Amino acid sequence: MKRVIGIGNALTDMLVNLKSDSVLSRFKLAKGSMSLVDTTLQTEISKSVAGLPYSLSLGGSAGNTIRAMAKLGCDVGFIGKVGQDTTGDFFVQALENLGVEPVIFRGTERSGKCVSLISPDGERTMVTHLGAALELTAEEIEASIFDHYDCLYVEGYLVQNHDLILKAAKTAKECGLKVAVDLASFNIVAENLEFLRGLVRDYVDIVFANEDEAKTFTCEAEPLNALQVISEMCELAVVKIGIKGAMIKQGDEVVHVGIMAAAKRVDTTGAGDFYAAGFLSGLCDGLSLRQCGTIGAITAGKVIEVVGTTFGEEAWEDISRLVNKVKNEKYLF
């Protein structure tokens, strides 16, 4: 596996640092969840946190993963849809600046936005208005998009559009690609459980899930049992278990990989996205499961040290240094 193309909701992120979780209670938002809302409710929530520190960045779950993979030196592309506005122009230009091949369609709605509410403990709750991102259709997914790629990475949030995610996975498989999916959020899994199980059984090779998502997906409370169930449905299963690291299973091989112990938890936004980026970059280099898991832990460990999913070149240089050690098997968790 050498080249990876992602498909997901093309979004701009607005990250807001909360002083307390009162706004979550006020709008009945489950902490750590992702909720799809209309533009009216999103605007109301945005107004309720006006005056708090915030930042804007290129976002979307799969977008974060592909962007991080590009920084790790991988050949990547991204499929999405934006509006015919300056935000859409920014999104495309940002991809090109990173060396990501943009397969970007233009919709009639305004470009999508995600408001990420960062709790004092670093947990993030996302309120998303998809806008033009929601207009990406199954009919726009053609086999030619997957030319020269080896793997399709699908964000779980895209599962709201069953026809689209099914067409993308099926077409990619017909073109000889591996298909990887991140389950994204426990509430999304619960709302689309049977569809997701069928998708994984029929088309998916690699599954990423955190503990809550794995429990919801498999109805198994113990992460190791959940890992086993998922591994029986696909080629490679990864269950992330928070501060305990992650468990990985491929065939008869089971690996437990720790976390980046020195990481300071500031904001969990993008942790799963960056873990997938590090893990997949390791697969692109033909590394072992432990090496892939360690790189995933390194990238996830770095992104939780900052608010949002963007950090400076110095941090990326530090990541590159650690990754090179992993490749030489001198730094493994």
PDB file of N, CA and C in Angstrom, residues 172-254:
ATOM      1  N   ALA A 172     -14.229   1.494  -4.910  1.00  0.00           N
ATOM      2  CA  ALA A 172     -12.823   1.354  -4.546  1.00  0.00           C
ATOM      3  C   ALA A 172     -12.405  -0.111  -4.543  1.00  0.00           C
ATOM      4  N   LYS A 173     -13.234  -0.972  -3.981  1.00  0.00           N
ATOM      5  CA  LYS A 173     -12.911  -2.395  -3.953  1.00  0.00           C
ATOM      6  C   LYS A 173     -12.840  -2.966  -5.366  1.00  0.00           C
ATOM      7  N   GLU A 174     -13.767  -2.553  -6.230  1.00  0.00           N
ATOM      8  CA  GLU A 174     -13.760  -3.016  -7.620  1.00  0.00           C
ATOM      9  C   GLU A 174     -12.510  -2.558  -8.355  1.00  0.00           C
ATOM     10  N   CYS A 175     -11.929  -1.444  -7.899  1.00  0.00           N
ATOM     11  CA  CYS A 175     -10.698  -0.921  -8.508  1.00  0.00           C
ATOM     12  C   CYS A 175      -9.447  -1.506  -7.853  1.00  0.00           C
ATOM     13  N   GLY A 176      -9.637  -2.427  -6.923  1.00  0.00           N
ATOM     14  CA  GLY A 176      -8.506  -3.104  -6.308  1.00  0.00           C
ATOM     15  C   GLY A 176      -7.927  -2.432  -5.087  1.00  0.00           C
ATOM     16  N   LEU A 177      -8.613  -1.447  -4.524  1.00  0.00           N
ATOM     17  CA  LEU A 177      -8.111  -0.733  -3.364  1.00  0.00           C
ATOM     18  C   LEU A 177      -8.502  -1.436  -2.067  1.00  0.00           C
ATOM     19  N   LYS A 178      -7.699  -1.230  -1.031  1.00  0.00           N
ATOM     20  CA  LYS A 178      -8.112  -1.552   0.318  1.00  0.00           C
ATOM     21  C   LYS A 178      -9.061  -0.446   0.770  1.00  0.00           C
ATOM     22  N   VAL A 179      -9.958  -0.756   1.692  1.00  0.00           N
ATOM     23  CA  VAL A 179     -10.866   0.251   2.240  1.00  0.00           C
ATOM     24  C   VAL A 179     -10.696   0.290   3.756  1.00  0.00           C
ATOM     25  N   ALA A 180     -10.418   1.474   4.268  1.00  0.00           N
ATOM     26  CA  ALA A 180     -10.291   1.686   5.709  1.00  0.00           C
ATOM     27  C   ALA A 180     -11.396   2.631   6.159  1.00  0.00           C
ATOM     28  N   VAL A 181     -11.937   2.385   7.350  1.00  0.00           N
ATOM     29  CA  VAL A 181     -12.979   3.264   7.877  1.00  0.00           C
ATOM     30  C   VAL A 181     -12.715   3.534   9.348  1.00  0.00           C
ATOM     31  N   ASP A 182     -12.941   4.781   9.761  1.00  0.00           N
ATOM     32  CA  ASP A 182     -12.905   5.154  11.170  1.00  0.00           C
ATOM     33  C   ASP A 182     -14.350   5.327  11.619  1.00  0.00           C
ATOM     34  N   LEU A 183     -14.741   4.658  12.681  1.00  0.00           N
ATOM     35  CA  LEU A 183     -16.135   4.685  13.113  1.00  0.00           C
ATOM     36  C   LEU A 183     -16.583   6.038  13.669  1.00  0.00           C
ATOM     37  N   ALA A 184     -15.642   6.898  14.019  1.00  0.00           N
ATOM     38  CA  ALA A 184     -15.879   8.342  14.208  1.00  0.00           C
ATOM     39  C   ALA A 184     -16.543   8.762  15.505  1.00  0.00           C
ATOM     40  N   SER A 185     -17.700   8.203  15.872  1.00  0.00           N
ATOM     41  CA  SER A 185     -18.402   8.662  17.062  1.00  0.00           C
ATOM     42  C   SER A 185     -19.428   7.610  17.486  1.00  0.00           C
ATOM     43  N   PHE A 186     -19.521   7.374  18.795  1.00  0.00           N
ATOM     44  CA  PHE A 186     -20.415   6.314  19.283  1.00  0.00           C
ATOM     45  C   PHE A 186     -21.873   6.558  18.912  1.00  0.00           C
ATOM     46  N   ASN A 187     -22.298   7.819  18.901  1.00  0.00           N
ATOM     47  CA  ASN A 187     -23.700   8.070  18.575  1.00  0.00           C
ATOM     48  C   ASN A 187     -23.979   7.850  17.092  1.00  0.00           C
ATOM     49  N   ILE A 188     -23.002   8.138  16.246  1.00  0.00           N
ATOM     50  CA  ILE A 188     -23.143   7.864  14.820  1.00  0.00           C
ATOM     51  C   ILE A 188     -23.235   6.357  14.584  1.00  0.00           C
ATOM     52  N   VAL A 189     -22.410   5.589  15.302  1.00  0.00           N
ATOM     53  CA  VAL A 189     -22.450   4.132  15.187  1.00  0.00           C
ATOM     54  C   VAL A 189     -23.813   3.602  15.615  1.00  0.00           C
ATOM     55  N   ALA A 190     -24.326   4.091  16.744  1.00  0.00           N
ATOM     56  CA  ALA A 190     -25.606   3.620  17.254  1.00  0.00           C
ATOM     57  C   ALA A 190     -26.750   3.888  16.278  1.00  0.00           C
ATOM     58  N   GLU A 191     -26.709   5.052  15.636  1.00  0.00           N
ATOM     59  CA  GLU A 191     -27.782   5.441  14.728  1.00  0.00           C
ATOM     60  C   GLU A 191     -27.731   4.700  13.393  1.00  0.00           C
ATOM     61  N   ASN A 192     -26.563   4.129  13.061  1.00  0.00           N
ATOM     62  CA  ASN A 192     -26.397   3.468  11.759  1.00  0.00           C
ATOM     63  C   ASN A 192     -25.816   2.064  11.921  1.00  0.00           C
ATOM     64  N   LEU A 193     -26.161   1.403  13.018  1.00  0.00           N
ATOM     65  CA  LEU A 193     -25.477   0.175  13.412  1.00  0.00           C
ATOM     66  C   LEU A 193     -25.538  -0.930  12.358  1.00  0.00           C
ATOM     67  N   GLU A 194     -26.712  -1.291  11.925  1.00  0.00           N
ATOM     68  CA  GLU A 194     -26.818  -2.415  10.998  1.00  0.00           C
ATOM     69  C   GLU A 194     -26.184  -2.098   9.648  1.00  0.00           C
ATOM     70  N   PHE A 195     -26.342  -0.852   9.197  1.00  0.00           N
ATOM     71  CA  PHE A 195     -25.705  -0.471   7.935  1.00  0.00           C
ATOM     72  C   PHE A 195     -24.189  -0.578   8.049  1.00  0.00           C
ATOM     73  N   LEU A 196     -23.632  -0.057   9.137  1.00  0.00           N
ATOM     74  CA  LEU A 196     -22.178  -0.090   9.314  1.00  0.00           C
ATOM     75  C   LEU A 196     -21.653  -1.519   9.405  1.00  0.00           C
ATOM     76  N   ARG A 197     -22.384  -2.361  10.105  1.00  0.00           N
ATOM     77  CA  ARG A 197     -21.948  -3.760  10.194  1.00  0.00           C
ATOM     78  C   ARG A 197     -21.927  -4.412   8.819  1.00  0.00           C
ATOM     79  N   GLY A 198     -22.931  -4.145   8.017  1.00  0.00           N
ATOM     80  CA  GLY A 198     -22.960  -4.696   6.666  1.00  0.00           C
ATOM     81  C   GLY A 198     -21.842  -4.137   5.802  1.00  0.00           C
ATOM     82  N   LEU A 199     -21.586  -2.839   5.926  1.00  0.00           N
ATOM     83  CA  LEU A 199     -20.509  -2.198   5.169  1.00  0.00           C
ATOM     84  C   LEU A 199     -19.171  -2.831   5.489  1.00  0.00           C
ATOM     85  N   VAL A 200     -18.903  -2.997   6.781  1.00  0.00           N
ATOM     86  CA  VAL A 200     -17.626  -3.575   7.207  1.00  0.00           C
ATOM     87  C   VAL A 200     -17.492  -5.007   6.717  1.00  0.00           C
ATOM     88  N   ARG A 201     -18.536  -5.791   6.880  1.00  0.00           N
ATOM     89  CA  ARG A 201     -18.484  -7.202   6.442  1.00  0.00           C
ATOM     90  C   ARG A 201     -18.234  -7.332   4.940  1.00  0.00           C
ATOM     91  N   ASP A 202     -18.854  -6.462   4.149  1.00  0.00           N
ATOM     92  CA  ASP A 202     -18.817  -6.628   2.696  1.00  0.00           C
ATOM     93  C   ASP A 202     -17.661  -5.914   2.002  1.00  0.00           C
ATOM     94  N   TYR A 203     -17.214  -4.773   2.556  1.00  0.00           N
ATOM     95  CA  TYR A 203     -16.278  -3.950   1.782  1.00  0.00           C
ATOM     96  C   TYR A 203     -15.048  -3.443   2.526  1.00  0.00           C
ATOM     97  N   VAL A 204     -15.028  -3.494   3.835  1.00  0.00           N
ATOM     98  CA  VAL A 204     -13.970  -2.828   4.596  1.00  0.00           C
ATOM     99  C   VAL A 204     -12.860  -3.799   4.988  1.00  0.00           C
ATOM    100  N   ASP A 205     -11.617  -3.329   4.846  1.00  0.00           N
ATOM    101  CA  ASP A 205     -10.446  -4.125   5.205  1.00  0.00           C
ATOM    102  C   ASP A 205      -9.854  -3.710   6.543  1.00  0.00           C
ATOM    103  N   ILE A 206      -9.939  -2.417   6.871  1.00  0.00           N
ATOM    104  CA  ILE A 206      -9.309  -1.876   8.078  1.00  0.00           C
ATOM    105  C   ILE A 206     -10.332  -1.046   8.844  1.00  0.00           C
ATOM    106  N   VAL A 207     -10.492  -1.319  10.144  1.00  0.00           N
ATOM    107  CA  VAL A 207     -11.421  -0.565  10.986  1.00  0.00           C
ATOM    108  C   VAL A 207     -10.666   0.077  12.141  1.00  0.00           C
ATOM    109  N   PHE A 208     -10.900   1.387  12.330  1.00  0.00           N
ATOM    110  CA  PHE A 208     -10.399   2.112  13.492  1.00  0.00           C
ATOM    111  C   PHE A 208     -11.595   2.447  14.383  1.00  0.00           C
ATOM    112  N   ALA A 209     -11.478   2.189  15.679  1.00  0.00           N
ATOM    113  CA  ALA A 209     -12.560   2.518  16.608  1.00  0.00           C
ATOM    114  C   ALA A 209     -11.977   2.833  17.976  1.00  0.00           C
ATOM    115  N   ASN A 210     -12.597   3.779  18.698  1.00  0.00           N
ATOM    116  CA  ASN A 210     -12.202   3.936  20.085  1.00  0.00           C
ATOM    117  C   ASN A 210     -13.051   2.990  20.931  1.00  0.00           C
ATOM    118  N   GLU A 211     -12.824   3.005  22.241  1.00  0.00           N
ATOM    119  CA  GLU A 211     -13.476   2.025  23.115  1.00  0.00           C
ATOM    120  C   GLU A 211     -14.997   2.115  23.065  1.00  0.00           C
ATOM    121  N   ASP A 212     -15.535   3.346  23.108  1.00  0.00           N
ATOM    122  CA  ASP A 212     -16.985   3.523  23.085  1.00  0.00           C
ATOM    123  C   ASP A 212     -17.593   3.094  21.752  1.00  0.00           C
ATOM    124  N   GLU A 213     -16.909   3.448  20.659  1.00  0.00           N
ATOM    125  CA  GLU A 213     -17.397   3.074  19.332  1.00  0.00           C
ATOM    126  C   GLU A 213     -17.373   1.563  19.139  1.00  0.00           C
ATOM    127  N   ALA A 214     -16.292   0.929  19.616  1.00  0.00           N
ATOM    128  CA  ALA A 214     -16.167  -0.523  19.492  1.00  0.00           C
ATOM    129  C   ALA A 214     -17.248  -1.229  20.310  1.00  0.00           C
ATOM    130  N   LYS A 215     -17.514  -0.724  21.502  1.00  0.00           N
ATOM    131  CA  LYS A 215     -18.557  -1.305  22.356  1.00  0.00           C
ATOM    132  C   LYS A 215     -19.921  -1.195  21.684  1.00  0.00           C
ATOM    133  N   THR A 216     -20.214  -0.024  21.127  1.00  0.00           N
ATOM    134  CA  THR A 216     -21.501   0.184  20.466  1.00  0.00           C
ATOM    135  C   THR A 216     -21.619  -0.688  19.219  1.00  0.00           C
ATOM    136  N   PHE A 217     -20.529  -0.797  18.471  1.00  0.00           N
ATOM    137  CA  PHE A 217     -20.530  -1.540  17.212  1.00  0.00           C
ATOM    138  C   PHE A 217     -20.698  -3.042  17.439  1.00  0.00           C
ATOM    139  N   THR A 218     -20.097  -3.562  18.515  1.00  0.00           N
ATOM    140  CA  THR A 218     -20.071  -5.014  18.732  1.00  0.00           C
ATOM    141  C   THR A 218     -20.993  -5.493  19.849  1.00  0.00           C
ATOM    142  N   CYS A 219     -21.476  -4.554  20.696  1.00  0.00           N
ATOM    143  CA  CYS A 219     -22.242  -4.903  21.896  1.00  0.00           C
ATOM    144  C   CYS A 219     -21.390  -5.709  22.876  1.00  0.00           C
ATOM    145  N   GLU A 220     -20.089  -5.506  22.829  1.00  0.00           N
ATOM    146  CA  GLU A 220     -19.154  -6.150  23.757  1.00  0.00           C
ATOM    147  C   GLU A 220     -18.542  -5.070  24.655  1.00  0.00           C
ATOM    148  N   ALA A 221     -18.689  -5.233  25.966  1.00  0.00           N
ATOM    149  CA  ALA A 221     -18.198  -4.215  26.902  1.00  0.00           C
ATOM    150  C   ALA A 221     -16.681  -4.221  27.026  1.00  0.00           C
ATOM    151  N   GLU A 222     -16.070  -5.390  26.911  1.00  0.00           N
ATOM    152  CA  GLU A 222     -14.614  -5.493  27.047  1.00  0.00           C
ATOM    153  C   GLU A 222     -13.942  -5.193  25.708  1.00  0.00           C
ATOM    154  N   PRO A 223     -12.983  -4.258  25.684  1.00  0.00           N
ATOM    155  CA  PRO A 223     -12.313  -3.885  24.428  1.00  0.00           C
ATOM    156  C   PRO A 223     -11.683  -5.072  23.695  1.00  0.00           C
ATOM    157  N   LEU A 224     -11.097  -6.010  24.442  1.00  0.00           N
ATOM    158  CA  LEU A 224     -10.456  -7.159  23.788  1.00  0.00           C
ATOM    159  C   LEU A 224     -11.491  -8.024  23.075  1.00  0.00           C
ATOM    160  N   ASN A 225     -12.653  -8.182  23.694  1.00  0.00           N
ATOM    161  CA  ASN A 225     -13.721  -8.945  23.049  1.00  0.00           C
ATOM    162  C   ASN A 225     -14.250  -8.211  21.821  1.00  0.00           C
ATOM    163  N   ALA A 226     -14.358  -6.875  21.946  1.00  0.00           N
ATOM    164  CA  ALA A 226     -14.807  -6.067  20.805  1.00  0.00           C
ATOM    165  C   ALA A 226     -13.813  -6.170  19.657  1.00  0.00           C
ATOM    166  N   LEU A 227     -12.532  -6.143  19.994  1.00  0.00           N
ATOM    167  CA  LEU A 227     -11.487  -6.276  18.981  1.00  0.00           C
ATOM    168  C   LEU A 227     -11.640  -7.596  18.228  1.00  0.00           C
ATOM    169  N   GLN A 228     -11.905  -8.660  18.968  1.00  0.00           N
ATOM    170  CA  GLN A 228     -12.059  -9.972  18.348  1.00  0.00           C
ATOM    171  C   GLN A 228     -13.238  -9.991  17.381  1.00  0.00           C
ATOM    172  N   VAL A 229     -14.359  -9.416  17.803  1.00  0.00           N
ATOM    173  CA  VAL A 229     -15.551  -9.396  16.946  1.00  0.00           C
ATOM    174  C   VAL A 229     -15.279  -8.619  15.661  1.00  0.00           C
ATOM    175  N   ILE A 230     -14.657  -7.447  15.805  1.00  0.00           N
ATOM    176  CA  ILE A 230     -14.363  -6.630  14.616  1.00  0.00           C
ATOM    177  C   ILE A 230     -13.394  -7.354  13.689  1.00  0.00           C
ATOM    178  N   SER A 231     -12.386  -8.004  14.274  1.00  0.00           N
ATOM    179  CA  SER A 231     -11.371  -8.689  13.465  1.00  0.00           C
ATOM    180  C   SER A 231     -11.956  -9.843  12.665  1.00  0.00           C
ATOM    181  N   GLU A 232     -13.092 -10.389  13.120  1.00  0.00           N
ATOM    182  CA  GLU A 232     -13.752 -11.458  12.377  1.00  0.00           C
ATOM    183  C   GLU A 232     -14.526 -10.930  11.174  1.00  0.00           C
ATOM    184  N   MET A 233     -14.666  -9.601  11.105  1.00  0.00           N
ATOM    185  CA  MET A 233     -15.421  -8.976  10.021  1.00  0.00           C
ATOM    186  C   MET A 233     -14.526  -8.304   8.987  1.00  0.00           C
ATOM    187  N   CYS A 234     -13.245  -8.122   9.318  1.00  0.00           N
ATOM    188  CA  CYS A 234     -12.343  -7.425   8.394  1.00  0.00           C
ATOM    189  C   CYS A 234     -10.923  -7.945   8.566  1.00  0.00           C
ATOM    190  N   GLU A 235     -10.027  -7.431   7.757  1.00  0.00           N
ATOM    191  CA  GLU A 235      -8.637  -7.908   7.751  1.00  0.00           C
ATOM    192  C   GLU A 235      -7.833  -7.399   8.937  1.00  0.00           C
ATOM    193  N   LEU A 236      -8.046  -6.131   9.311  1.00  0.00           N
ATOM    194  CA  LEU A 236      -7.234  -5.500  10.348  1.00  0.00           C
ATOM    195  C   LEU A 236      -8.132  -4.629  11.225  1.00  0.00           C
ATOM    196  N   ALA A 237      -8.064  -4.843  12.545  1.00  0.00           N
ATOM    197  CA  ALA A 237      -8.900  -4.084  13.477  1.00  0.00           C
ATOM    198  C   ALA A 237      -8.027  -3.345  14.480  1.00  0.00           C
ATOM    199  N   VAL A 238      -8.393  -2.097  14.755  1.00  0.00           N
ATOM    200  CA  VAL A 238      -7.684  -1.281  15.739  1.00  0.00           C
ATOM    201  C   VAL A 238      -8.707  -0.719  16.719  1.00  0.00           C
ATOM    202  N   VAL A 239      -8.540  -1.017  18.003  1.00  0.00           N
ATOM    203  CA  VAL A 239      -9.400  -0.461  19.047  1.00  0.00           C
ATOM    204  C   VAL A 239      -8.538   0.363  19.982  1.00  0.00           C
ATOM    205  N   LYS A 240      -8.813   1.668  20.028  1.00  0.00           N
ATOM    206  CA  LYS A 240      -8.059   2.589  20.874  1.00  0.00           C
ATOM    207  C   LYS A 240      -8.699   2.641  22.257  1.00  0.00           C
ATOM    208  N   ILE A 241      -7.882   2.503  23.301  1.00  0.00           N
ATOM    209  CA  ILE A 241      -8.402   2.410  24.666  1.00  0.00           C
ATOM    210  C   ILE A 241      -7.850   3.531  25.556  1.00  0.00           C
ATOM    211  N   GLY A 242      -7.892   4.753  25.014  1.00  0.00           N
ATOM    212  CA  GLY A 242      -7.533   5.936  25.785  1.00  0.00           C
ATOM    213  C   GLY A 242      -6.105   5.921  26.293  1.00  0.00           C
ATOM    214  N   ILE A 243      -5.940   6.170  27.599  1.00  0.00           N
ATOM    215  CA  ILE A 243      -4.599   6.261  28.183  1.00  0.00           C
ATOM    216  C   ILE A 243      -3.892   4.908  28.220  1.00  0.00           C
ATOM    217  N   LYS A 244      -4.613   3.840  27.901  1.00  0.00           N
ATOM    218  CA  LYS A 244      -3.998   2.508  27.854  1.00  0.00           C
ATOM    219  C   LYS A 244      -3.432   2.186  26.480  1.00  0.00           C
ATOM    220  N   GLY A 245      -3.604   3.095  25.524  1.00  0.00           N
ATOM    221  CA  GLY A 245      -3.044   2.879  24.200  1.00  0.00           C
ATOM    222  C   GLY A 245      -4.032   2.307  23.211  1.00  0.00           C
ATOM    223  N   ALA A 246      -3.624   1.276  22.479  1.00  0.00           N
ATOM    224  CA  ALA A 246      -4.489   0.683  21.460  1.00  0.00           C
ATOM    225  C   ALA A 246      -4.169  -0.799  21.303  1.00  0.00           C
ATOM    226  N   MET A 247      -5.200  -1.550  20.925  1.00  0.00           N
ATOM    227  CA  MET A 247      -5.028  -2.966  20.609  1.00  0.00           C
ATOM    228  C   MET A 247      -5.266  -3.161  19.116  1.00  0.00           C
ATOM    229  N   ILE A 248      -4.402  -3.951  18.502  1.00  0.00           N
ATOM    230  CA  ILE A 248      -4.432  -4.145  17.056  1.00  0.00           C
ATOM    231  C   ILE A 248      -4.456  -5.640  16.762  1.00  0.00           C
ATOM    232  N   LYS A 249      -5.303  -6.042  15.842  1.00  0.00           N
ATOM    233  CA  LYS A 249      -5.374  -7.462  15.490  1.00  0.00           C
ATOM    234  C   LYS A 249      -5.455  -7.636  13.985  1.00  0.00           C
ATOM    235  N   GLN A 250      -4.582  -8.469  13.458  1.00  0.00           N
ATOM    236  CA  GLN A 250      -4.579  -8.844  12.046  1.00  0.00           C
ATOM    237  C   GLN A 250      -4.309 -10.332  11.975  1.00  0.00           C
ATOM    238  N   GLY A 251      -5.285 -11.085  11.485  1.00  0.00           N
ATOM    239  CA  GLY A 251      -5.127 -12.540  11.480  1.00  0.00           C
ATOM    240  C   GLY A 251      -4.994 -13.054  12.910  1.00  0.00           C
ATOM    241  N   ASP A 252      -3.941 -13.832  13.171  1.00  0.00           N
ATOM    242  CA  ASP A 252      -3.701 -14.367  14.510  1.00  0.00           C
ATOM    243  C   ASP A 252      -2.821 -13.459  15.356  1.00  0.00           C
ATOM    244  N   GLU A 253      -2.330 -12.361  14.765  1.00  0.00           N
ATOM    245  CA  GLU A 253      -1.423 -11.465  15.491  1.00  0.00           C
ATOM    246  C   GLU A 253      -2.206 -10.398  16.251  1.00  0.00           C
ATOM    247  N   VAL A 254      -1.945 -10.320  17.542  1.00  0.00           N
ATOM    248  CA  VAL A 254      -2.558  -9.294  18.395  1.00  0.00           C
ATOM    249  C   VAL A 254      -1.434  -8.493  19.056  1.00  0.00           C
TER     250      VAL A 254
END
